[in-house]
mmCIF file of C-alpha atoms in Angstrom:
data_model
loop_
_atom_site.group_PDB
_atom_site.id
_atom_site.type_symbol
_atom_site.label_atom_id
_atom_site.label_comp_id
_atom_site.label_asym_id
_atom_site.label_seq_id
_atom_site.Cartn_x
_atom_site.Cartn_y
_atom_site.Cartn_z
ATOM 1 C CA UNK Z 1174 -35.595 188.345 83.490
ATOM 2 C CA UNK Z 1175 -35.905 184.803 84.837
ATOM 3 C CA UNK Z 1176 -38.559 184.257 87.511
ATOM 4 C CA UNK Z 1177 -38.713 181.620 90.231
ATOM 5 C CA UNK Z 1178 -40.422 180.997 93.569
ATOM 6 C CA UNK Z 1179 -38.568 182.038 96.695
ATOM 7 C CA UNK Z 1180 -37.469 179.672 99.488
ATOM 8 C CA UNK Z 1181 -40.235 181.217 101.628
ATOM 9 C CA UNK Z 1182 -42.967 180.158 99.198
ATOM 10 C CA UNK Z 1183 -41.402 176.721 98.755
ATOM 11 C CA UNK Z 1184 -41.461 176.302 102.529
ATOM 12 C CA UNK Z 1185 -45.140 177.209 102.730
ATOM 13 C CA UNK Z 1186 -46.002 174.747 99.975
ATOM 14 C CA UNK Z 1187 -43.970 172.045 101.694
ATOM 15 C CA UNK Z 1188 -45.747 172.585 105.052
ATOM 16 C CA UNK Z 1189 -49.189 172.629 103.436
ATOM 17 C CA UNK Z 1190 -48.418 169.460 101.457
ATOM 18 C CA UNK Z 1191 -47.069 167.689 104.527
ATOM 19 C CA UNK Z 1192 -50.234 168.543 106.571
ATOM 20 C CA UNK Z 1193 -52.613 167.404 103.832
ATOM 21 C CA UNK Z 1194 -50.745 164.185 103.168
ATOM 22 C CA UNK Z 1195 -50.589 163.490 106.890
ATOM 23 C CA UNK Z 1196 -54.337 164.015 107.206
ATOM 24 C CA UNK Z 1197 -54.995 161.589 104.337
ATOM 25 C CA UNK Z 1198 -52.593 159.006 105.674
ATOM 26 C CA UNK Z 1199 -53.732 159.062 109.321
ATOM 27 C CA UNK Z 1200 -57.359 160.107 108.881
ATOM 28 C CA UNK Z 1201 -56.952 162.933 111.365
ATOM 29 C CA UNK Z 1202 -58.695 166.123 110.075
ATOM 30 C CA UNK Z 1203 -56.883 168.401 112.539
ATOM 31 C CA UNK Z 1204 -53.758 167.992 110.417
ATOM 32 C CA UNK Z 1205 -55.660 169.390 107.438
ATOM 33 C CA UNK Z 1206 -56.831 172.298 109.591
ATOM 34 C CA UNK Z 1207 -53.199 172.885 110.586
ATOM 35 C CA UNK Z 1208 -52.142 172.912 106.892
ATOM 36 C CA UNK Z 1209 -54.957 175.217 105.709
ATOM 37 C CA UNK Z 1210 -53.302 178.572 106.585
ATOM 38 C CA UNK Z 1211 -50.095 177.541 104.881
ATOM 39 C CA UNK Z 1212 -52.010 176.459 101.773
ATOM 40 C CA UNK Z 1213 -53.908 179.760 101.782
ATOM 41 C CA UNK Z 1214 -50.719 181.788 102.004
ATOM 42 C CA UNK Z 1215 -49.121 179.706 99.245
ATOM 43 C CA UNK Z 1216 -52.152 180.229 97.023
ATOM 44 C CA UNK Z 1217 -52.053 183.970 97.574
ATOM 45 C CA UNK Z 1218 -48.349 183.955 96.768
ATOM 46 C CA UNK Z 1219 -48.896 182.025 93.536
ATOM 47 C CA UNK Z 1220 -51.749 184.376 92.602
ATOM 48 C CA UNK Z 1221 -49.485 187.383 93.102
ATOM 49 C CA UNK Z 1222 -46.603 185.807 91.236
ATOM 50 C CA UNK Z 1223 -45.561 187.484 88.023
ATOM 51 C CA UNK Z 1224 -42.570 188.772 86.154
ATOM 52 C CA UNK Z 1225 -41.695 192.323 87.260
ATOM 53 C CA UNK Z 1226 -41.645 194.928 84.529
ATOM 54 C CA UNK Z 1227 -38.385 196.726 85.197
ATOM 55 C CA UNK Z 1228 -36.444 198.977 82.862
ATOM 56 C CA UNK Z 1229 -33.012 200.532 83.394
ATOM 57 C CA UNK Z 1230 -30.733 202.924 81.550
ATOM 58 C CA UNK Z 1231 -27.060 203.550 82.329
ATOM 59 C CA UNK Z 1232 -25.093 206.672 81.401
ATOM 60 C CA UNK Z 1233 -21.574 207.925 82.210
ATOM 61 C CA UNK Z 1234 -20.459 211.543 82.291
ATOM 62 C CA UNK Z 1235 -17.074 210.831 80.644
ATOM 63 C CA UNK Z 1236 -16.167 208.060 78.240
ATOM 64 C CA UNK Z 1237 -12.442 208.933 78.370
ATOM 65 C CA UNK Z 1238 -10.487 209.579 81.557
ATOM 66 C CA UNK Z 1239 -6.915 209.424 82.784
ATOM 67 C CA UNK Z 1240 -5.914 206.568 85.056
ATOM 68 C CA UNK Z 1241 -6.547 207.549 88.654
ATOM 69 C CA UNK Z 1242 -9.368 209.941 87.733
ATOM 70 C CA UNK Z 1243 -13.008 209.538 88.683
ATOM 71 C CA UNK Z 1244 -16.180 209.498 86.636
ATOM 72 C CA UNK Z 1245 -19.840 209.163 87.511
ATOM 73 C CA UNK Z 1246 -22.294 206.568 86.282
ATOM 74 C CA UNK Z 1247 -26.019 207.345 86.538
ATOM 75 C CA UNK Z 1248 -28.587 204.545 86.643
ATOM 76 C CA UNK Z 1249 -32.221 205.362 85.837
ATOM 77 C CA UNK Z 1250 -34.485 202.584 87.176
ATOM 78 C CA UNK Z 1251 -38.196 202.384 86.362
ATOM 79 C CA UNK Z 1252 -40.982 200.065 87.543
ATOM 80 C CA UNK Z 1253 -43.471 199.761 84.674
ATOM 81 C CA UNK Z 1254 -45.706 197.408 86.663
ATOM 82 C CA UNK Z 1255 -48.525 198.245 89.063
ATOM 83 C CA UNK Z 1256 -47.265 196.269 92.039
ATOM 84 C CA UNK Z 1257 -44.499 197.426 94.371
ATOM 85 C CA UNK Z 1258 -41.289 195.433 94.284
ATOM 86 C CA UNK Z 1259 -38.056 195.201 96.277
ATOM 87 C CA UNK Z 1260 -34.955 195.365 94.053
ATOM 88 C CA UNK Z 1261 -31.365 194.389 94.851
ATOM 89 C CA UNK Z 1262 -29.054 195.730 92.183
ATOM 90 C CA UNK Z 1263 -25.323 195.658 91.469
ATOM 91 C CA UNK Z 1264 -23.523 197.702 88.819
ATOM 92 C CA UNK Z 1265 -21.196 195.385 86.906
ATOM 93 C CA UNK Z 1266 -17.815 196.939 86.051
ATOM 94 C CA UNK Z 1267 -14.319 195.872 85.042
ATOM 95 C CA UNK Z 1268 -11.916 194.577 87.663
ATOM 96 C CA UNK Z 1269 -9.765 197.760 87.647
ATOM 97 C CA UNK Z 1270 -12.758 200.103 87.743
ATOM 98 C CA UNK Z 1271 -13.774 200.451 91.395
ATOM 99 C CA UNK Z 1272 -17.296 201.493 92.343
ATOM 100 C CA UNK Z 1273 -18.469 203.721 95.210
ATOM 101 C CA UNK Z 1274 -20.796 202.591 96.688
ATOM 102 C CA UNK Z 1275 -19.671 199.035 96.107
ATOM 103 C CA UNK Z 1276 -21.605 195.823 96.567
ATOM 104 C CA UNK Z 1277 -25.375 195.361 96.349
ATOM 105 C CA UNK Z 1278 -27.872 198.192 96.854
ATOM 106 C CA UNK Z 1279 -31.468 197.485 97.942
ATOM 107 C CA UNK Z 1280 -34.231 199.875 96.834
ATOM 108 C CA UNK Z 1281 -38.040 199.816 96.992
ATOM 109 C CA UNK Z 1282 -40.050 200.791 93.933
ATOM 110 C CA UNK Z 1283 -43.766 201.424 93.969
ATOM 111 C CA UNK Z 1284 -45.859 200.796 90.890
ATOM 112 C CA UNK Z 1285 -44.886 203.213 88.128
ATOM 113 C CA UNK Z 1286 -42.108 204.799 90.235
ATOM 114 C CA UNK Z 1287 -38.841 206.059 88.746
ATOM 115 C CA UNK Z 1288 -35.568 206.201 90.641
ATOM 116 C CA UNK Z 1289 -32.121 207.576 89.775
ATOM 117 C CA UNK Z 1290 -28.932 206.297 91.391
ATOM 118 C CA UNK Z 1291 -25.404 207.670 91.056
ATOM 119 C CA UNK Z 1292 -22.187 205.636 91.273
ATOM 120 C CA UNK Z 1293 -18.726 207.157 91.531
ATOM 121 C CA UNK Z 1294 -16.155 205.145 89.598
ATOM 122 C CA UNK Z 1295 -12.375 205.314 89.719
ATOM 123 C CA UNK Z 1296 -10.056 203.975 87.001
ATOM 124 C CA UNK Z 1297 -7.251 202.289 88.920
ATOM 125 C CA UNK Z 1298 -5.320 201.338 85.772
ATOM 126 C CA UNK Z 1299 -5.118 202.358 82.137
ATOM 127 C CA UNK Z 1300 -7.032 200.225 79.685
ATOM 128 C CA UNK Z 1301 -10.408 199.633 78.075
ATOM 129 C CA UNK Z 1302 -13.010 199.241 80.828
ATOM 130 C CA UNK Z 1303 -16.723 198.538 80.792
ATOM 131 C CA UNK Z 1304 -19.620 199.876 82.868
ATOM 132 C CA UNK Z 1305 -22.828 197.871 83.050
ATOM 133 C CA UNK Z 1306 -25.120 196.131 82.738
ATOM 134 C CA UNK Z 1307 -27.067 196.050 86.015
ATOM 135 C CA UNK Z 1308 -27.363 192.747 87.837
ATOM 136 C CA UNK Z 1309 -30.915 192.843 89.232
ATOM 137 C CA UNK Z 1310 -32.740 190.654 91.737
ATOM 138 C CA UNK Z 1311 -36.414 191.657 92.212
ATOM 139 C CA UNK Z 1312 -38.884 190.364 94.841
ATOM 140 C CA UNK Z 1313 -42.590 191.043 95.382
ATOM 141 C CA UNK Z 1314 -43.946 192.701 98.535
ATOM 142 C CA UNK Z 1315 -44.212 189.421 100.456
ATOM 143 C CA UNK Z 1316 -41.033 187.890 99.096
ATOM 144 C CA UNK Z 1317 -42.837 184.952 97.485
ATOM 145 C CA UNK Z 1318 -41.359 185.283 93.981
ATOM 146 C CA UNK Z 1319 -37.873 186.215 92.804
ATOM 147 C CA UNK Z 1320 -36.804 187.392 89.340
ATOM 148 C CA UNK Z 1321 -33.163 187.748 88.316
ATOM 149 C CA UNK Z 1322 -31.564 189.187 85.230
ATOM 150 C CA UNK Z 1323 -29.460 191.945 83.747
ATOM 151 C CA UNK Z 1324 -30.723 195.302 82.561
ATOM 152 C CA UNK Z 1325 -29.133 198.163 80.680
ATOM 153 C CA UNK Z 1326 -26.372 198.346 78.134
ATOM 154 C CA UNK Z 1327 -22.653 197.817 78.566
ATOM 155 C CA UNK Z 1328 -20.804 201.100 78.090
ATOM 156 C CA UNK Z 1329 -17.135 201.407 77.134
ATOM 157 C CA UNK Z 1330 -14.809 203.640 79.169
ATOM 158 C CA UNK Z 1331 -11.214 204.237 78.129
ATOM 159 C CA UNK Z 1332 -8.662 205.086 80.794
ATOM 160 C CA UNK Z 1333 -5.608 206.692 79.212
ATOM 161 C CA UNK Z 1334 -2.197 206.251 80.819
ATOM 162 C CA UNK Z 1335 -1.090 209.313 82.729
ATOM 163 C CA UNK Z 1336 1.607 211.206 80.839
ATOM 164 C CA UNK Z 1337 4.734 212.721 82.349
ATOM 165 C CA UNK Z 1338 6.210 216.099 81.534
ATOM 166 C CA UNK Z 1339 9.576 215.566 79.816
ATOM 167 C CA UNK Z 1340 12.006 218.474 79.766
ATOM 168 C CA UNK Z 1341 14.526 216.704 77.522
ATOM 169 C CA UNK Z 1342 14.023 214.170 74.749
ATOM 170 C CA UNK Z 1343 16.448 211.890 72.967
ATOM 171 C CA UNK Z 1344 18.086 213.909 70.179
ATOM 172 C CA UNK Z 1345 17.988 212.006 66.858
ATOM 173 C CA UNK Z 1346 21.126 211.548 64.786
ATOM 174 C CA UNK Z 1347 19.236 212.227 61.570
ATOM 175 C CA UNK Z 1348 16.379 214.577 60.749
ATOM 176 C CA UNK Z 1349 13.781 214.781 58.005
ATOM 177 C CA UNK Z 1350 13.242 217.802 55.721
ATOM 178 C CA UNK Z 1351 10.106 218.949 57.529
ATOM 179 C CA UNK Z 1352 9.674 221.849 59.919
ATOM 180 C CA UNK Z 1353 10.276 220.758 63.496
ATOM 181 C CA UNK Z 1354 12.185 221.461 66.701
ATOM 182 C CA UNK Z 1355 15.461 219.577 66.117
ATOM 183 C CA UNK Z 1356 18.519 221.469 64.954
ATOM 184 C CA UNK Z 1357 19.762 219.761 61.788
ATOM 185 C CA UNK Z 1358 23.456 219.253 61.040
ATOM 186 C CA UNK Z 1359 23.162 220.565 57.512
ATOM 187 C CA UNK Z 1360 23.062 224.301 56.812
ATOM 188 C CA UNK Z 1361 20.177 226.321 55.484
ATOM 189 C CA UNK Z 1362 17.364 228.587 56.567
ATOM 190 C CA UNK Z 1363 17.083 228.515 60.336
ATOM 191 C CA UNK Z 1364 17.782 230.168 63.667
ATOM 192 C CA UNK Z 1365 20.817 228.384 65.125
ATOM 193 C CA UNK Z 1366 24.157 229.878 64.143
ATOM 194 C CA UNK Z 1367 26.468 227.614 62.103
ATOM 195 C CA UNK Z 1368 29.374 229.647 60.565
ATOM 196 C CA UNK Z 1369 30.483 232.648 58.479
ATOM 197 C CA UNK Z 1370 31.512 232.440 54.843
ATOM 198 C CA UNK Z 1371 32.221 234.893 52.004
ATOM 199 C CA UNK Z 1372 29.289 236.166 50.007
ATOM 200 C CA UNK Z 1373 28.527 234.085 46.911
ATOM 201 C CA UNK Z 1374 26.206 234.660 43.948
ATOM 202 C CA UNK Z 1375 22.690 233.612 44.864
ATOM 203 C CA UNK Z 1376 22.929 234.593 48.543
ATOM 204 C CA UNK Z 1377 20.201 236.837 49.861
ATOM 205 C CA UNK Z 1378 20.925 240.304 51.175
ATOM 206 C CA UNK Z 1379 19.334 239.507 54.510
ATOM 207 C CA UNK Z 1380 21.958 236.801 55.066
ATOM 208 C CA UNK Z 1381 24.781 239.355 55.026
ATOM 209 C CA UNK Z 1382 26.467 239.799 58.386
ATOM 210 C CA UNK Z 1383 27.253 243.499 58.292
ATOM 211 C CA UNK Z 1384 29.503 243.509 61.322
ATOM 212 C CA UNK Z 1385 31.731 240.705 59.976
ATOM 213 C CA UNK Z 1386 31.693 242.299 56.515
ATOM 214 C CA UNK Z 1387 32.835 245.677 57.901
ATOM 215 C CA UNK Z 1388 35.619 244.012 59.847
ATOM 216 C CA UNK Z 1389 36.938 242.065 56.849
ATOM 217 C CA UNK Z 1390 36.263 244.623 54.150
ATOM 218 C CA UNK Z 1391 34.358 242.139 51.942
ATOM 219 C CA UNK Z 1392 30.762 240.840 52.240
ATOM 220 C CA UNK Z 1393 30.267 237.872 54.532
ATOM 221 C CA UNK Z 1394 27.085 235.917 55.143
ATOM 222 C CA UNK Z 1395 25.871 233.976 58.185
ATOM 223 C CA UNK Z 1396 25.087 230.300 57.788
ATOM 224 C CA UNK Z 1397 22.545 228.709 60.083
ATOM 225 C CA UNK Z 1398 21.203 225.284 60.997
ATOM 226 C CA UNK Z 1399 17.548 224.723 60.063
ATOM 227 C CA UNK Z 1400 14.999 223.220 62.485
ATOM 228 C CA UNK Z 1401 13.755 219.916 61.156
ATOM 229 C CA UNK Z 1402 11.580 217.098 62.460
ATOM 230 C CA UNK Z 1403 12.514 213.460 62.853
ATOM 231 C CA UNK Z 1404 10.934 210.025 62.579
ATOM 232 C CA UNK Z 1405 10.525 208.362 65.976
ATOM 233 C CA UNK Z 1406 9.573 204.710 66.365
ATOM 234 C CA UNK Z 1407 8.547 203.463 69.806
ATOM 235 C CA UNK Z 1408 9.189 199.736 70.183
ATOM 236 C CA UNK Z 1409 7.291 198.111 73.045
ATOM 237 C CA UNK Z 1410 8.580 194.742 74.259
ATOM 238 C CA UNK Z 1411 5.656 192.450 75.156
ATOM 239 C CA UNK Z 1412 7.508 189.143 75.252
ATOM 240 C CA UNK Z 1413 7.590 189.023 79.065
ATOM 241 C CA UNK Z 1414 7.114 191.157 82.137
ATOM 242 C CA UNK Z 1415 7.808 191.151 85.859
ATOM 243 C CA UNK Z 1416 4.663 191.657 87.947
ATOM 244 C CA UNK Z 1417 3.644 191.699 91.576
ATOM 245 C CA UNK Z 1418 0.164 191.909 93.109
ATOM 246 C CA UNK Z 1419 -0.188 195.623 92.353
ATOM 247 C CA UNK Z 1420 1.562 196.437 89.074
ATOM 248 C CA UNK Z 1421 4.148 195.251 86.572
ATOM 249 C CA UNK Z 1422 6.744 196.419 84.096
ATOM 250 C CA UNK Z 1423 4.175 196.463 81.277
ATOM 251 C CA UNK Z 1424 2.129 199.116 83.101
ATOM 252 C CA UNK Z 1425 5.192 201.356 83.378
ATOM 253 C CA UNK Z 1426 6.205 200.666 79.762
ATOM 254 C CA UNK Z 1427 2.817 201.799 78.437
ATOM 255 C CA UNK Z 1428 2.986 204.989 80.498
ATOM 256 C CA UNK Z 1429 6.475 205.700 79.165
ATOM 257 C CA UNK Z 1430 5.351 205.111 75.568
ATOM 258 C CA UNK Z 1431 2.382 207.462 75.981
ATOM 259 C CA UNK Z 1432 4.574 210.183 77.504
ATOM 260 C CA UNK Z 1433 7.221 209.897 74.780
ATOM 261 C CA UNK Z 1434 4.619 209.870 71.994
ATOM 262 C CA UNK Z 1435 2.932 213.016 73.319
ATOM 263 C CA UNK Z 1436 6.248 214.843 73.808
ATOM 264 C CA UNK Z 1437 7.648 214.032 70.345
ATOM 265 C CA UNK Z 1438 4.375 214.819 68.575
ATOM 266 C CA UNK Z 1439 4.299 218.162 70.393
ATOM 267 C CA UNK Z 1440 7.677 218.881 68.751
ATOM 268 C CA UNK Z 1441 6.211 218.067 65.329
ATOM 269 C CA UNK Z 1442 7.976 214.727 64.922
ATOM 270 C CA UNK Z 1443 6.464 211.805 63.074
ATOM 271 C CA UNK Z 1444 5.805 209.057 65.616
ATOM 272 C CA UNK Z 1445 4.960 205.387 65.067
ATOM 273 C CA UNK Z 1446 4.753 202.406 67.391
ATOM 274 C CA UNK Z 1447 5.636 198.721 67.152
ATOM 275 C CA UNK Z 1448 4.343 196.204 69.696
ATOM 276 C CA UNK Z 1449 6.645 193.218 69.279
ATOM 277 C CA UNK Z 1450 6.298 190.067 71.335
ATOM 278 C CA UNK Z 1451 4.104 186.972 71.104
ATOM 279 C CA UNK Z 1452 2.002 189.037 68.699
ATOM 280 C CA UNK Z 1453 3.143 191.759 66.319
ATOM 281 C CA UNK Z 1454 1.155 194.988 65.972
ATOM 282 C CA UNK Z 1455 2.239 198.335 64.579
ATOM 283 C CA UNK Z 1456 1.111 201.817 63.692
ATOM 284 C CA UNK Z 1457 2.836 203.678 60.888
ATOM 285 C CA UNK Z 1458 4.462 207.043 61.698
ATOM 286 C CA UNK Z 1459 2.300 210.129 61.536
ATOM 287 C CA UNK Z 1460 1.864 213.681 62.775
ATOM 288 C CA UNK Z 1461 -0.561 215.519 65.013
ATOM 289 C CA UNK Z 1462 -3.225 214.979 67.632
ATOM 290 C CA UNK Z 1463 -5.024 212.308 65.616
ATOM 291 C CA UNK Z 1464 -1.858 210.215 65.588
ATOM 292 C CA UNK Z 1465 -1.555 210.615 69.369
ATOM 293 C CA UNK Z 1466 -5.072 209.272 69.934
ATOM 294 C CA UNK Z 1467 -4.384 206.364 67.590
ATOM 295 C CA UNK Z 1468 -1.205 205.539 69.500
ATOM 296 C CA UNK Z 1469 -3.021 205.701 72.851
ATOM 297 C CA UNK Z 1470 -5.800 203.451 71.554
ATOM 298 C CA UNK Z 1471 -3.174 201.004 70.357
ATOM 299 C CA UNK Z 1472 -1.445 201.070 73.748
ATOM 300 C CA UNK Z 1473 -4.705 200.295 75.562
ATOM 301 C CA UNK Z 1474 -4.815 196.924 73.808
ATOM 302 C CA UNK Z 1475 -1.240 196.053 74.805
ATOM 303 C CA UNK Z 1476 -0.842 192.786 76.676
ATOM 304 C CA UNK Z 1477 1.694 190.029 77.224
ATOM 305 C CA UNK Z 1478 1.122 187.192 74.766
ATOM 306 C CA UNK Z 1479 2.945 183.934 75.367
ATOM 307 C CA UNK Z 1480 4.558 182.547 72.248
ATOM 308 C CA UNK Z 1481 7.538 180.517 71.105
ATOM 309 C CA UNK Z 1482 7.839 182.611 67.934
ATOM 310 C CA UNK Z 1483 11.262 184.103 67.269
ATOM 311 C CA UNK Z 1484 11.297 187.731 66.177
ATOM 312 C CA UNK Z 1485 14.078 189.469 64.302
ATOM 313 C CA UNK Z 1486 14.473 192.633 62.262
ATOM 314 C CA UNK Z 1487 13.181 190.852 59.142
ATOM 315 C CA UNK Z 1488 9.867 190.289 60.964
ATOM 316 C CA UNK Z 1489 9.202 194.032 61.072
ATOM 317 C CA UNK Z 1490 7.416 195.608 58.089
ATOM 318 C CA UNK Z 1491 9.719 197.929 56.131
ATOM 319 C CA UNK Z 1492 7.219 200.774 55.958
ATOM 320 C CA UNK Z 1493 6.897 200.810 59.774
ATOM 321 C CA UNK Z 1494 10.640 201.210 60.330
ATOM 322 C CA UNK Z 1495 11.720 204.123 58.080
ATOM 323 C CA UNK Z 1496 15.408 204.552 57.311
ATOM 324 C CA UNK Z 1497 17.296 207.042 59.519
ATOM 325 C CA UNK Z 1498 14.540 206.899 62.149
ATOM 326 C CA UNK Z 1499 15.198 207.203 65.867
ATOM 327 C CA UNK Z 1500 14.128 203.945 67.533
ATOM 328 C CA UNK Z 1501 13.327 204.041 71.250
ATOM 329 C CA UNK Z 1502 12.913 200.540 72.667
ATOM 330 C CA UNK Z 1503 10.984 200.237 75.946
ATOM 331 C CA UNK Z 1504 11.774 196.856 77.438
ATOM 332 C CA UNK Z 1505 12.443 195.075 80.747
ATOM 333 C CA UNK Z 1506 15.290 193.121 79.048
ATOM 334 C CA UNK Z 1507 13.897 189.795 80.252
ATOM 335 C CA UNK Z 1508 13.475 187.818 77.036
ATOM 336 C CA UNK Z 1509 16.410 186.768 74.865
ATOM 337 C CA UNK Z 1510 14.385 187.282 71.687
ATOM 338 C CA UNK Z 1511 13.884 190.983 72.430
ATOM 339 C CA UNK Z 1512 17.559 191.418 73.322
ATOM 340 C CA UNK Z 1513 18.682 189.697 70.117
ATOM 341 C CA UNK Z 1514 16.330 191.815 67.979
ATOM 342 C CA UNK Z 1515 17.604 195.069 69.464
ATOM 343 C CA UNK Z 1516 21.275 194.103 69.074
ATOM 344 C CA UNK Z 1517 20.620 193.058 65.493
ATOM 345 C CA UNK Z 1518 18.933 196.401 64.812
ATOM 346 C CA UNK Z 1519 21.966 198.226 66.213
ATOM 347 C CA UNK Z 1520 24.476 196.247 64.160
ATOM 348 C CA UNK Z 1521 22.535 197.198 61.021
ATOM 349 C CA UNK Z 1522 23.185 200.865 61.729
ATOM 350 C CA UNK Z 1523 19.910 201.770 63.396
ATOM 351 C CA UNK Z 1524 19.709 204.828 65.636
ATOM 352 C CA UNK Z 1525 18.694 202.972 68.803
ATOM 353 C CA UNK Z 1526 18.102 203.982 72.408
ATOM 354 C CA UNK Z 1527 16.923 201.552 75.086
ATOM 355 C CA UNK Z 1528 14.728 202.486 78.042
ATOM 356 C CA UNK Z 1529 15.088 199.636 80.502
ATOM 357 C CA UNK Z 1530 11.993 199.289 82.676
ATOM 358 C CA UNK Z 1531 13.747 197.738 85.647
ATOM 359 C CA UNK Z 1532 12.030 194.614 87.020
ATOM 360 C CA UNK Z 1533 14.000 194.710 90.294
ATOM 361 C CA UNK Z 1534 11.207 196.417 92.239
ATOM 362 C CA UNK Z 1535 8.850 193.547 91.302
ATOM 363 C CA UNK Z 1536 11.273 190.681 91.986
ATOM 364 C CA UNK Z 1537 12.488 190.295 95.562
ATOM 365 C CA UNK Z 1538 15.196 187.945 96.786
ATOM 366 C CA UNK Z 1539 14.138 184.740 98.506
ATOM 367 C CA UNK Z 1540 14.535 184.070 102.239
ATOM 368 C CA UNK Z 1541 17.522 181.734 102.053
ATOM 369 C CA UNK Z 1542 21.176 182.695 101.459
ATOM 370 C CA UNK Z 1543 21.115 180.687 98.226
ATOM 371 C CA UNK Z 1544 18.155 182.764 97.009
ATOM 372 C CA UNK Z 1545 19.965 185.987 97.872
ATOM 373 C CA UNK Z 1546 23.061 184.794 95.985
ATOM 374 C CA UNK Z 1547 20.981 183.862 92.927
ATOM 375 C CA UNK Z 1548 19.290 187.273 93.026
ATOM 376 C CA UNK Z 1549 22.650 189.007 93.154
ATOM 377 C CA UNK Z 1550 24.005 186.939 90.250
ATOM 378 C CA UNK Z 1551 20.916 187.842 88.235
ATOM 379 C CA UNK Z 1552 21.566 191.538 88.880
ATOM 380 C CA UNK Z 1553 25.190 191.136 87.768
ATOM 381 C CA UNK Z 1554 24.023 189.438 84.593
ATOM 382 C CA UNK Z 1555 21.786 192.418 83.877
ATOM 383 C CA UNK Z 1556 24.767 194.728 84.395
ATOM 384 C CA UNK Z 1557 26.709 192.742 81.791
ATOM 385 C CA UNK Z 1558 23.743 192.959 79.425
ATOM 386 C CA UNK Z 1559 23.666 196.744 79.721
ATOM 387 C CA UNK Z 1560 27.405 196.727 79.035
ATOM 388 C CA UNK Z 1561 26.817 194.814 75.782
ATOM 389 C CA UNK Z 1562 24.514 197.559 74.521
ATOM 390 C CA UNK Z 1563 26.781 200.378 75.633
ATOM 391 C CA UNK Z 1564 29.789 198.712 73.986
ATOM 392 C CA UNK Z 1565 28.112 199.119 70.584
ATOM 393 C CA UNK Z 1566 27.107 202.729 71.288
ATOM 394 C CA UNK Z 1567 23.531 202.186 72.474
ATOM 395 C CA UNK Z 1568 22.468 204.313 75.443
ATOM 396 C CA UNK Z 1569 20.512 202.425 78.114
ATOM 397 C CA UNK Z 1570 18.314 204.581 80.356
ATOM 398 C CA UNK Z 1571 17.511 202.624 83.499
ATOM 399 C CA UNK Z 1572 14.056 203.455 84.860
ATOM 400 C CA UNK Z 1573 12.269 201.930 87.840
ATOM 401 C CA UNK Z 1574 8.774 203.010 86.786
ATOM 402 C CA UNK Z 1575 7.918 204.587 90.137
ATOM 403 C CA UNK Z 1576 10.246 207.543 89.528
ATOM 404 C CA UNK Z 1577 9.930 210.197 86.860
ATOM 405 C CA UNK Z 1578 11.017 209.325 83.349
ATOM 406 C CA UNK Z 1579 12.764 212.681 82.794
ATOM 407 C CA UNK Z 1580 15.770 211.973 85.118
ATOM 408 C CA UNK Z 1581 16.358 208.645 83.389
ATOM 409 C CA UNK Z 1582 16.643 210.410 80.015
ATOM 410 C CA UNK Z 1583 18.921 213.221 81.145
ATOM 411 C CA UNK Z 1584 22.173 211.338 80.600
ATOM 412 C CA UNK Z 1585 21.162 209.676 77.343
ATOM 413 C CA UNK Z 1586 22.126 212.508 74.986
ATOM 414 C CA UNK Z 1587 25.560 213.018 76.569
ATOM 415 C CA UNK Z 1588 26.273 209.291 76.266
ATOM 416 C CA UNK Z 1589 25.116 209.259 72.637
ATOM 417 C CA UNK Z 1590 27.398 212.177 71.776
ATOM 418 C CA UNK Z 1591 30.444 210.611 73.432
ATOM 419 C CA UNK Z 1592 29.704 207.207 71.933
ATOM 420 C CA UNK Z 1593 29.388 208.721 68.437
ATOM 421 C CA UNK Z 1594 32.738 210.485 68.781
ATOM 422 C CA UNK Z 1595 34.362 207.289 70.105
ATOM 423 C CA UNK Z 1596 33.022 205.182 67.241
ATOM 424 C CA UNK Z 1597 34.208 207.718 64.622
ATOM 425 C CA UNK Z 1598 37.655 208.083 66.208
#
């Protein structure tokens, strides 16, 4: 801690110096008598001056919370000196981690005294936050000396985006030969009925449909569709975002990615993520709870990075984008580079679905009629852009971010089925 004299002590020294200098200059001893009490008080203050021996430890009850949840930070403060001190302390936190009580707290510590303080914290937004250290300002009993510094360690707190319950997910066109929850088109061991066919050598007896066999007079077996998993790649557009004073499209996009990752992993799909924008980060597809935590940790570092770099499909690593994978792009459709990449991916035969995080709630029309006309033309241009995707068979789920994600996904599968039939016709 850095020590210094207080304005009070500096004032006493200034008054004592002025009286003594005046007495020397004018030869009037009464001025020296007037300055004597101030000099005595200043001497006592300098004699009592010293660096306070303070120690502090900070602890939090939860290192991982959901956004909007609360946690508690406990500060253990100890005066290792023998003299009492007055301490003003402030718990330093991230901007989106609010503190109750907030501001500066003043406490009095006697020599050797220990004190414990509790702070309630609330994570207003997902992300990696920090708690601590303590900003401390200590004064002696008379307020003659002041010491300032920071005590305690800086602790990391991760606020995970709040996930939504999704009743329906995007059905992939292709599946992988692993046990999952998606009904495959091919026939094999499974639950879903596919068709009847005559018994053939190699068929198992348990496959025989006795009712159909009795009706036809010859053995018939039941064919079924197996339940397979799929590869799902979440593509997060971080080229640009629309933001107001409270939130932005990137906040909603991260929440959507976390919800989709948790839902697909719960159905035993392999899930990976690609953060494409000014920077390029990715996580290869994987299974299970460990993969979910890795995806969430990757999402917490997501941010908009300004860049002139042009991204295309060739910029993506091949191992991150497996063939026949379902690609779900989460984008506000604001940057031409992201739009071009997605259209290029579709023309190459990729199984693509777009979740449009609508920026309209963050961008209001201006006050003049010309501003209102420009805003309307911009909305029409976005309608044409959605039409370009739908014309090539790509479903676009429009989502405002404030509403639930499940209603936005409800019409995606029906559009994908009709678009597939139209393209094959």
